[in-house]
Amino acid sequence: MNNRLLFLGPPGAGKGTQAIRLCDSKDLMHLSTGDLLRAEVAAGTEFGLEAAAVMNRGELVSDSLVLGIVQRKLINQSKGWLLDGFPRNLAQAKALNPLLEKIKQPIQAVILLEIDDELLVRRLLSRGRDDDNEPVIRNRLEVYKEKTAPLVNHYQDKGLLRAIKADGTIDEVAERIEQIIS
Ligand code: AP5
């Protein structure tokens, strides 16, 4: 089984939902940069205060801050892992490479969750997180298309990309992922 994985896809595609489920069943570390950033915000750290303003606009937090968090989590990690919401742009993807080479843990598969824009907007509006109002959702989607979507070709060129449809029920999407990684 592939146990060093990356989930790629727009906001609302179901990355977090599927990541929690998969990491529970396969005993993988779930590394969600969004969750780690929200924990900083909740703790009211200086970094959290800085990140909150950026997140509430739907923009990306600075690469150096995010990379520091990821590095601390991945180094000394012995079991498999699933990266969720990271890398978010080509600079982060390029910075991840030497880190993974250093720990001798290359990515085995990148799973792209594909979904229609209007469906994801509906999903996020009914969730209602701080950054889930329509103008911010639409900005997150634009940021995804401009900054994150280029990672699709990046990982396709490396032969790692596997795309699945992320519509349907949570169980149906989980089954599609399971087929890819087993
Ligand atoms: P992040 O937390 O990564 O948010 P996101 O990418 O916008 O993703 P979401 O959590 O909105 O969507 P998801 O695909 O995980 O879907 P989910 O499973 O939650 O990032 C937030 C912010 O942090 C960014 O905007 C940025 O500012 C910052 N940030 C994070 N990482 C960064 C990085 N690396 N660099 C810089 N900045 C960074 O599902 C969504 C909803 O749909 C839920 O209510 C769920 O229950 C529902 N749902 C899921 N699947 C289904 C289904 N099959 N059917 C029906 N409903 C479903």
Short mmCIF file of C-alpha atoms in Angstrom, two decimals, residues 68-141:
data_model
loop_
_atom_site.label_atom_id
_atom_site.label_comp_id
_atom_site.label_asym_id
_atom_site.label_seq_id
_atom_site.Cartn_x
_atom_site.Cartn_y
_atom_site.Cartn_z
CA GLY A 68 8.64 25.72 9.20
CA ILE A 69 5.50 24.00 10.52
CA VAL A 70 5.71 21.17 7.99
CA GLN A 71 9.39 20.58 8.59
CA ARG A 72 8.87 20.20 12.34
CA LYS A 73 6.11 17.64 11.74
CA LEU A 74 7.84 15.53 9.10
CA ILE A 75 11.30 15.32 10.58
CA ASN A 76 11.58 12.31 12.94
CA GLN A 77 8.33 10.91 11.54
CA SER A 78 8.54 7.13 11.36
CA LYS A 79 5.08 6.11 10.14
CA GLY A 80 3.36 6.99 6.86
CA TRP A 81 1.78 10.38 6.30
CA LEU A 82 -0.81 12.25 4.29
CA LEU A 83 -0.22 15.87 3.34
CA ASP A 84 -3.51 17.83 3.15
CA GLY A 85 -3.46 21.42 1.92
CA PHE A 86 0.31 21.45 1.46
CA PRO A 87 2.12 22.17 -0.82
CA ARG A 88 -0.07 25.00 -2.01
CA ASN A 89 2.14 26.48 -4.73
CA LEU A 90 5.21 25.59 -6.77
CA ALA A 91 7.60 27.25 -4.31
CA GLN A 92 6.28 25.05 -1.47
CA ALA A 93 6.46 21.93 -3.69
CA LYS A 94 10.06 22.73 -4.61
CA ALA A 95 10.98 23.33 -0.98
CA LEU A 96 9.37 20.03 0.05
CA ASN A 97 11.60 17.97 -2.27
CA PRO A 98 14.93 18.40 -0.44
CA LEU A 99 13.19 17.83 2.90
CA LEU A 100 11.75 14.51 1.72
CA GLU A 101 15.10 13.54 0.18
CA LYS A 102 16.80 14.27 3.49
CA ILE A 103 14.43 11.98 5.41
CA LYS A 104 14.42 9.44 2.57
CA GLN A 105 10.63 9.43 2.33
CA PRO A 106 9.53 10.31 -1.21
CA ILE A 107 5.85 10.89 -2.03
CA GLN A 108 4.27 7.74 -3.46
CA ALA A 109 1.01 9.15 -4.85
CA VAL A 110 -0.69 12.51 -5.32
CA ILE A 111 -4.48 12.19 -5.32
CA LEU A 112 -6.33 14.98 -7.10
CA LEU A 113 -9.94 15.44 -5.95
CA GLU A 114 -11.86 16.93 -8.87
CA ILE A 115 -15.15 18.72 -8.33
CA ASP A 116 -17.46 21.23 -9.94
CA ASP A 117 -17.05 24.83 -8.66
CA GLU A 118 -20.72 25.34 -7.79
CA LEU A 119 -20.92 22.11 -5.78
CA LEU A 120 -17.94 23.08 -3.66
CA VAL A 121 -19.38 26.55 -3.02
CA ARG A 122 -22.62 24.93 -1.79
CA ARG A 123 -20.70 22.51 0.45
CA LEU A 124 -18.64 25.27 2.04
CA LEU A 125 -21.57 27.62 2.57
CA SER A 126 -23.34 24.93 4.55
CA ARG A 127 -20.22 24.27 6.67
CA GLY A 128 -19.79 27.88 7.86
CA ARG A 129 -16.13 28.09 9.01
CA ASP A 130 -14.78 31.65 9.53
CA ASP A 131 -13.51 31.71 5.93
CA ASP A 132 -16.67 30.11 4.47
CA ASN A 133 -18.64 33.13 3.25
CA GLU A 134 -19.27 33.45 -0.46
CA PRO A 135 -16.80 36.24 -1.43
CA VAL A 136 -13.98 34.56 0.52
CA ILE A 137 -14.82 31.11 -0.88
CA ARG A 138 -14.71 32.54 -4.41
CA ASN A 139 -11.36 34.17 -3.66
CA ARG A 140 -9.98 30.87 -2.26
CA LEU A 141 -11.09 29.24 -5.47
#
